Amino acid sequence: MSISQKLAKTQSSLPKTVSLVAVSKTKPIEAILEAYKAGQRIFGENKAQELARKFKLLPQDIEWHMIGHLQSNKVKYIASFVTLIHGVDSWKLLLEINKRAAQNKRVIDCLLQMHIAQETTKFGLNESEIEAILKKEAKLENIRIVGLMGMASFTSEKTQIREEFSQLKKSFNKLQKEYPNLENLSMGMSGDYSIAIEEGSSMVRIGSAIFGSRN
Ligand SMILES: *Cc1c(COP(=O)(O)O)cnc(C)c1O
């Protein structure tokens, strides 16, 4: 199947309320253009410099999302154009995004990453750390926290994946009552997005199911 066929197949499996971030990390410009020509406009990358390079080479109406772990010293590469930063996992990083957004006279939307997986290697905050950040957030004029993001454990145990997404959704609902700006729940990748959607995801980040496997 071609990229445009796999994209169409993926899109047709999503409810209309769920937005699709096509994860194009490591993939060449031509592959992204093929998905663009088939109508896809939101793309996600996990490395700031690769994201900046692709932004320059591709159509300007693409919405670029930073989806992976972002180091503070890399924010400068993407602050002038990035639409949404998914994996914010510290106050320090948020301060840097705020500073770089101000330099570019922008407000940058961010998602806080919650740690839901059993693996300790995955990044993210717990619920009380998220609450503490949301309490202080209003002081930062150039960022807006618009939701949460999470990654389930890398396992074939579907019940465990479901449990982890369900836990994230519960925290999201609870926090949303007090912080109505939280509108987006980014969870689900190629291998687990159906479960994520059943558990309440509003945004899925799908790479290999569209572009094929990565090396
Ligand atoms: C690579 C990546 C994805 C997409 O993974 P696939 O399994 O290829 O769909 C989603 N989210 C993050 C944070 C990633 O780094």
PDB file of N, CA and C and ligand atoms in Angstrom, residues 23 25 46 67-68 149 151 189-190 205-208 214, ligand 1:
ATOM      1  N   VAL A  23       3.003  11.145  12.245  1.00  0.00           N
ATOM      2  CA  VAL A  23       4.364  11.219  12.806  1.00  0.00           C
ATOM      3  C   VAL A  23       5.386  10.854  11.729  1.00  0.00           C
ATOM      4  N   LYS A  25       8.760  11.487  11.744  1.00  0.00           N
ATOM      5  CA  LYS A  25      10.164  11.440  12.170  1.00  0.00           C
ATOM      6  C   LYS A  25      10.958  10.412  11.363  1.00  0.00           C
ATOM      7  N   ASN A  46       9.959  14.325  16.507  1.00  0.00           N
ATOM      8  CA  ASN A  46      10.439  14.259  17.881  1.00  0.00           C
ATOM      9  C   ASN A  46      11.840  14.838  18.086  1.00  0.00           C
ATOM     10  N   ILE A  67       6.504  16.194  19.267  1.00  0.00           N
ATOM     11  CA  ILE A  67       5.836  15.142  20.036  1.00  0.00           C
ATOM     12  C   ILE A  67       6.709  14.439  21.058  1.00  0.00           C
ATOM     13  N   GLY A  68       8.013  14.549  20.936  1.00  0.00           N
ATOM     14  CA  GLY A  68       8.854  13.744  21.820  1.00  0.00           C
ATOM     15  C   GLY A  68       9.402  14.534  22.981  1.00  0.00           C
ATOM     16  N   MET A 149      -0.825  14.677  27.608  1.00  0.00           N
ATOM     17  CA  MET A 149      -0.329  13.662  26.682  1.00  0.00           C
ATOM     18  C   MET A 149       0.228  12.504  27.505  1.00  0.00           C
ATOM     19  N   MET A 151       2.006   8.209  27.138  1.00  0.00           N
ATOM     20  CA  MET A 151       2.400   7.017  26.371  1.00  0.00           C
ATOM     21  C   MET A 151       2.250   5.789  27.245  1.00  0.00           C
ATOM     22  N   MET A 189      -0.765   5.528  19.622  1.00  0.00           N
ATOM     23  CA  MET A 189       0.201   5.453  18.529  1.00  0.00           C
ATOM     24  C   MET A 189      -0.236   4.304  17.613  1.00  0.00           C
ATOM     25  N   SER A 190       0.589   3.956  16.615  1.00  0.00           N
ATOM     26  CA  SER A 190       0.152   2.938  15.643  1.00  0.00           C
ATOM     27  C   SER A 190      -0.371   1.666  16.305  1.00  0.00           C
ATOM     28  N   ARG A 205      -1.219  10.036  17.700  1.00  0.00           N
ATOM     29  CA  ARG A 205       0.070  10.315  17.044  1.00  0.00           C
ATOM     30  C   ARG A 205       0.505   9.042  16.333  1.00  0.00           C
ATOM     31  N   ILE A 206       0.326   9.016  15.004  1.00  0.00           N
ATOM     32  CA  ILE A 206       0.522   7.766  14.278  1.00  0.00           C
ATOM     33  C   ILE A 206       1.626   7.902  13.225  1.00  0.00           C
ATOM     34  N   GLY A 207       2.651   7.075  13.357  1.00  0.00           N
ATOM     35  CA  GLY A 207       3.769   7.109  12.424  1.00  0.00           C
ATOM     36  C   GLY A 207       3.821   5.905  11.514  1.00  0.00           C
ATOM     37  N   SER A 208       4.263   4.771  12.051  1.00  0.00           N
ATOM     38  CA  SER A 208       4.553   3.614  11.205  1.00  0.00           C
ATOM     39  C   SER A 208       3.336   3.082  10.444  1.00  0.00           C
ATOM     40  N   ARG A 214      10.216   2.255  10.796  1.00  0.00           N
ATOM     41  CA  ARG A 214      11.466   3.025  10.786  1.00  0.00           C
ATOM     42  C   ARG A 214      12.642   2.096  11.054  1.00  0.00           C
TER      43      ARG A 214
HETATM   44  C1  LIG B   1       7.416   7.862  17.263  1.00  0.00           C
HETATM   45  C2  LIG B   1       6.347   8.369  18.145  1.00  0.00           C
HETATM   46  C3  LIG B   1       4.992   8.124  17.867  1.00  0.00           C
HETATM   47  C4  LIG B   1       4.518   7.291  16.669  1.00  0.00           C
HETATM   48  O1  LIG B   1       4.889   5.967  16.819  1.00  0.00           O
HETATM   49  P1  LIG B   1       4.342   4.825  15.804  1.00  0.00           P
HETATM   50  O2  LIG B   1       4.406   3.597  16.613  1.00  0.00           O
HETATM   51  O3  LIG B   1       5.262   4.829  14.649  1.00  0.00           O
HETATM   52  O4  LIG B   1       2.963   5.196  15.431  1.00  0.00           O
HETATM   53  C5  LIG B   1       4.048   8.659  18.715  1.00  0.00           C
HETATM   54  N1  LIG B   1       4.389   9.402  19.783  1.00  0.00           N
HETATM   55  C6  LIG B   1       5.681   9.659  20.088  1.00  0.00           C
HETATM   56  C7  LIG B   1       5.989  10.491  21.280  1.00  0.00           C
HETATM   57  C8  LIG B   1       6.694   9.151  19.291  1.00  0.00           C
HETATM   58  O5  LIG B   1       7.975   9.407  19.606  1.00  0.00           O
END
